[in-house]
Amino acid sequence: MAYIDKKRFYHLIMVMLIIVLILIVILSCTFGAAQNVDFITSVKILFSNMPLIGSFIKNAGIHPEYEIIVLNLRLPRILLAGLIGAGLSVSGAVFQGILKNPMADPYIIGVSSGAAFGATVAIYLGLNLTFLGFGAVSIMSFVGAIGATLVVYFISKVGNKVPVVTLLLAGVAVSSFLSALISFIMLFSREQVHNVIFWIMGSLSNARWNNVYIALPCIGIGIAILFCFAQDLNIMLLGDETASHLGVEVEKIKRILMIVASFVAASAVSVSGIIGFVGLIIPHAIRIIFGPDHRALLPLSALTGSIFLIVADNIARTIVQPIEIPVGVITALCGGPFFIYLLKKNKTAV
């Protein structure tokens, strides 16, 4: 059934996912390594600090320590997890659409290896710079991710076109080269190996409000731009030649989408390390369940990716307290079997 016919159904699903997301955010504020806070108290703390409705919520009697735990420790981490989950999922859906490859994800053109290389260099050199509250590792990983993406793009560019096969091969080659450089650096800095591996496995343990303030506009605006090209992505699924005949400027739109999707993924990776599987399984699972129309696929992927990463991070920070498991481990452990289940159950629909 066409998107227009199922528009109400998709909107209903989106509203339900928004409600689930809000509940997950509130529930996530109630537990953690520090003091547990009950659900009602968390609701009062959160809503009393919201504009417009905050003055109507009475939070008298709430221990100040609870407000610090919820507002300063848990909420920024939860919001950052939601942003990163949405960003990786939407950029994954876009790359799968551009490359017409369901196994594509934001890391396929070198974003992850570039970010890992930048972070490894920063850790190895012991850089101690800060900019807008971001440490050298985050800055260098962002620069590395964007740099690697640009290198892959210019290597694969042939005239005014970017052939998909060449792009994929260039991404694999650059990723392999950068991975080799990371291994080489780690050989000469064995005392920093633990830090490099921990960063590569992905973690939100250092999430702060300044991370949210920077990631929100970068990821949020990027996602909004990608949403605007949903209809063009649908037409491009018919093939580049057909899309051109239908008036779509294929190469120009492909270039814009790759730049914006890479920027969104790089922004996410720079504050969390490499969190795998989200950009691959979420859009693919949504496509299996709700179909390939990008007007539904992109927003549903954003909401589901947010929920998935918040839940995964909750597991990562609480399952073996006081030790924190890198969230990338949880996403792979939870996402892998679920993805296989979906493939087995719906393989005829892929």
XYZ file of C-alpha atoms in Angstrom:
350
model
C 0.000 0.000 0.000
C 1.334 3.474 -0.891
C 2.564 5.920 1.723
C -0.436 8.210 1.167
C -2.843 5.366 1.949
C -0.974 4.488 5.145
C -0.189 8.040 6.216
C -2.463 7.903 9.270
C -1.033 4.554 10.280
C 2.541 5.887 10.088
C 1.586 8.999 12.050
C -0.028 6.815 14.721
C 3.138 4.702 14.973
C 5.258 7.860 15.262
C 3.055 9.243 18.062
C 3.273 5.915 19.885
C 7.059 5.878 19.531
C 7.273 9.466 20.836
C 5.232 8.455 23.902
C 7.451 5.386 24.430
C 10.551 7.580 24.048
C 9.308 10.046 26.692
C 8.514 7.194 29.099
C 11.925 5.605 28.474
C 13.646 8.938 29.191
C 11.758 9.346 32.485
C 12.324 5.717 33.518
C 16.012 6.004 32.667
C 16.282 8.924 35.078
C 15.097 6.770 37.980
C 17.977 4.312 38.289
C 21.729 4.197 38.014
C 24.929 3.753 39.988
C 24.013 6.651 42.279
C 20.838 6.924 44.395
C 17.637 5.535 42.831
C 14.868 8.102 42.347
C 11.235 7.033 42.112
C 9.202 7.619 38.939
C 6.917 10.395 40.304
C 9.853 12.326 41.755
C 11.688 12.070 38.427
C 8.602 13.384 36.605
C 8.346 16.347 38.998
C 12.042 17.169 38.673
C 11.989 16.979 34.875
C 8.735 18.860 34.268
C 9.384 21.543 36.909
C 12.455 22.575 34.937
C 10.661 22.801 31.593
C 9.693 26.196 30.169
C 6.001 27.231 30.203
C 4.786 24.308 32.350
C 7.566 24.382 34.960
C 5.854 27.004 37.128
C 2.770 24.769 37.485
C 4.722 21.816 38.914
C 5.383 21.836 42.642
C 8.585 20.071 43.636
C 8.686 21.118 47.284
C 10.123 18.436 49.546
C 12.287 16.858 46.875
C 15.816 16.306 48.141
C 18.280 18.624 46.290
C 20.573 15.635 45.793
C 17.913 13.982 43.638
C 17.737 17.034 41.371
C 21.519 16.975 40.911
C 21.484 13.257 40.100
C 18.615 13.529 37.612
C 19.425 16.859 35.957
C 23.220 16.894 35.969
C 24.230 13.224 35.858
C 21.535 11.174 34.129
C 19.530 13.494 31.869
C 22.431 14.764 29.690
C 23.629 11.197 29.175
C 20.132 9.977 28.267
C 19.526 12.861 25.850
C 22.927 12.371 24.250
C 22.205 8.649 23.790
C 18.893 9.542 22.143
C 20.539 12.057 19.804
C 23.310 9.658 18.806
C 20.854 6.803 18.249
C 18.686 9.014 16.030
C 21.674 10.388 14.117
C 23.289 7.028 13.401
C 19.968 5.426 12.431
C 18.941 8.170 10.004
C 22.382 8.434 8.416
C 22.394 4.626 8.082
C 19.016 4.709 6.331
C 20.278 7.416 3.968
C 23.464 5.527 3.088
C 21.450 2.374 2.466
C 19.209 4.396 0.153
C 22.040 6.134 -1.722
C 24.106 2.990 -2.161
C 21.038 0.759 -2.687
C 22.726 -1.655 -0.320
C 20.926 -2.863 2.833
C 24.284 -3.727 4.428
C 25.535 -0.128 4.201
C 25.900 2.003 7.311
C 27.459 5.381 8.207
C 30.826 3.720 8.756
C 31.121 2.200 5.300
C 32.859 5.222 3.778
C 35.462 5.608 6.484
C 33.676 7.627 9.181
C 34.479 5.169 11.975
C 38.062 4.423 10.971
C 38.772 8.126 10.469
C 37.304 8.952 13.861
C 39.227 6.091 15.505
C 42.459 7.254 13.871
C 41.929 10.844 15.052
C 41.121 9.707 18.580
C 44.124 7.353 18.644
C 46.488 10.164 17.592
C 45.052 12.454 20.273
C 45.402 9.758 22.957
C 48.918 8.803 21.830
C 50.148 12.416 21.780
C 48.428 13.144 25.098
C 46.778 16.247 23.650
C 45.068 18.337 26.284
C 43.238 20.911 24.180
C 39.640 21.951 24.743
C 37.232 23.829 22.489
C 33.663 24.695 23.482
C 33.992 22.162 26.282
C 35.134 19.356 23.987
C 38.387 17.543 24.679
C 41.128 16.856 22.143
C 39.934 13.271 21.580
C 36.450 14.401 20.516
C 37.816 17.170 18.306
C 40.402 14.942 16.646
C 37.881 12.130 16.109
C 35.474 14.557 14.416
C 38.270 15.921 12.203
C 39.407 12.369 11.426
C 35.880 11.245 10.498
C 35.270 14.189 8.171
C 38.795 13.931 6.716
C 38.448 10.217 5.940
C 35.038 10.788 4.335
C 36.422 13.535 2.096
C 39.379 11.357 1.075
C 37.021 8.496 0.147
C 34.762 10.871 -1.757
C 37.537 12.449 -3.833
C 39.182 9.078 -4.539
C 35.911 7.654 -5.846
C 34.834 10.743 -7.776
C 34.959 10.259 -11.552
C 34.207 13.519 -13.316
C 30.966 14.803 -11.811
C 29.844 11.331 -10.754
C 30.518 9.148 -7.733
C 30.075 5.496 -8.792
C 28.686 3.440 -5.925
C 31.062 0.490 -6.403
C 34.102 2.782 -6.479
C 32.839 4.567 -3.376
C 32.437 1.291 -1.473
C 35.851 0.008 -2.541
C 37.518 3.316 -1.674
C 35.800 3.226 1.736
C 37.088 -0.289 2.395
C 40.620 0.630 1.276
C 40.820 3.814 3.355
C 39.306 2.062 6.389
C 41.836 -0.774 6.137
C 44.715 1.678 5.765
C 43.629 3.727 8.790
C 43.052 0.565 10.856
C 46.602 -0.498 10.062
C 47.889 2.917 11.168
C 45.941 2.599 14.438
C 47.489 -0.823 15.100
C 50.924 0.601 14.289
C 50.483 3.479 16.755
C 49.210 1.103 19.448
C 52.375 -0.984 19.112
C 54.432 2.038 20.161
C 52.104 3.153 22.933
C 51.157 0.061 24.862
C 50.304 2.020 27.993
C 47.556 3.797 26.018
C 46.132 0.650 24.406
C 43.388 0.347 27.024
C 42.217 3.938 26.429
C 42.194 3.477 22.654
C 40.280 0.182 22.827
C 37.760 1.613 25.320
C 37.122 4.603 23.029
C 36.771 2.378 19.961
C 34.180 0.234 21.792
C 31.987 3.308 22.350
C 30.832 4.783 25.650
C 28.646 7.601 26.971
C 30.201 7.687 30.428
C 31.667 11.159 29.834
C 28.414 12.714 28.604
C 27.850 16.258 29.871
C 25.449 19.072 29.046
C 28.021 20.793 26.805
C 28.090 17.602 24.663
C 24.299 17.835 24.313
C 24.405 21.553 23.495
C 26.849 20.948 20.619
C 25.470 17.616 19.381
C 21.830 18.797 19.372
C 22.111 21.408 16.591
C 24.660 19.371 14.587
C 22.636 16.153 14.603
C 19.196 17.788 14.773
C 19.705 20.122 11.794
C 21.423 17.344 9.852
C 18.477 14.995 10.389
C 16.019 17.739 9.382
C 17.935 18.300 6.111
C 17.967 14.554 5.392
C 14.194 14.369 6.002
C 13.731 16.972 3.237
C 15.239 14.573 0.677
C 13.052 11.574 1.564
C 11.012 11.780 -1.651
C 14.180 12.112 -3.773
C 15.597 9.006 -2.076
C 12.426 7.130 -2.979
C 12.785 8.089 -6.647
C 16.510 7.236 -6.647
C 15.619 3.691 -5.570
C 14.241 3.259 -9.122
C 17.769 3.669 -10.491
C 19.915 6.685 -11.322
C 18.864 6.840 -14.954
C 15.138 6.653 -14.195
C 15.502 9.216 -11.418
C 17.267 11.596 -13.830
C 14.422 11.208 -16.330
C 11.970 12.080 -13.537
C 13.795 15.353 -12.887
C 15.975 14.385 -9.921
C 19.515 15.805 -10.004
C 20.959 12.471 -8.899
C 24.639 13.308 -8.506
C 23.982 16.653 -6.819
C 21.514 15.145 -4.339
C 23.762 12.144 -3.743
C 26.628 14.525 -2.933
C 24.489 16.581 -0.517
C 23.139 13.479 1.221
C 26.593 11.924 1.633
C 28.030 15.135 3.091
C 25.143 15.699 5.518
C 24.845 12.026 6.563
C 28.611 11.833 7.132
C 28.504 15.053 9.168
C 25.700 13.657 11.345
C 27.562 10.359 11.887
C 30.843 12.178 12.603
C 29.090 14.433 15.138
C 27.691 11.357 16.893
C 30.941 9.389 16.881
C 33.015 12.322 18.159
C 31.124 12.396 21.490
C 30.610 8.671 22.006
C 33.266 6.640 20.233
C 32.300 4.008 17.710
C 28.887 2.526 18.463
C 28.288 -0.180 15.906
C 25.142 -1.884 14.648
C 22.739 1.037 15.323
C 23.149 2.579 11.869
C 22.835 -0.846 10.263
C 20.114 -2.742 12.101
C 17.641 0.009 13.029
C 16.877 1.275 9.495
C 16.994 -2.270 8.158
C 14.569 -3.525 10.816
C 12.227 -0.578 10.190
C 12.380 -1.244 6.443
C 11.461 -4.902 7.005
C 8.534 -4.021 9.274
C 7.142 -0.837 7.690
C 8.447 -0.851 4.122
C 11.070 1.113 2.166
C 9.330 4.500 1.780
C 11.822 7.032 3.154
C 9.061 9.441 4.236
C 8.207 6.894 6.935
C 11.550 5.106 7.161
C 13.600 8.158 8.216
C 11.427 9.459 11.098
C 10.656 5.945 12.352
C 14.367 5.097 12.268
C 15.175 8.269 14.219
C 12.672 7.482 16.991
C 13.505 3.774 17.176
C 17.241 4.477 17.128
C 16.833 6.901 20.054
C 14.866 4.370 22.090
C 17.248 1.530 21.251
C 20.416 3.396 22.240
C 18.922 4.800 25.467
C 17.877 1.285 26.525
C 21.259 -0.141 25.496
C 23.061 2.540 27.504
C 20.846 1.840 30.537
C 21.941 -1.799 30.360
C 25.581 -0.791 29.851
C 25.663 1.433 32.949
C 23.711 -0.786 35.349
C 24.016 -4.492 34.523
C 27.341 -5.104 36.313
C 27.632 -2.150 38.682
C 29.928 -0.498 39.547
C 31.673 -1.467 36.298
C 30.374 0.113 33.086
C 30.283 -1.946 29.915
C 30.985 -0.002 26.683
C 27.613 0.617 25.063
C 28.957 -0.609 21.709
C 29.236 -4.081 23.252
C 25.572 -3.983 24.304
C 24.343 -2.755 20.913
C 26.167 -5.622 19.217
C 25.001 -8.236 21.760
C 21.353 -7.102 21.628
C 21.207 -5.980 18.024
C 22.917 -8.947 16.403
C 20.494 -11.713 17.526
C 17.452 -9.459 16.992
C 18.626 -8.633 13.487
C 19.137 -12.317 12.681
C 15.646 -13.063 14.044
C 14.113 -10.414 11.774
C 16.027 -11.696 8.771
C 14.900 -15.262 9.401
C 11.296 -14.258 9.998
C 10.965 -11.873 7.076
C 13.590 -13.022 4.599
C 11.047 -13.213 1.820
C 10.250 -9.541 2.280
C 13.874 -8.243 2.109
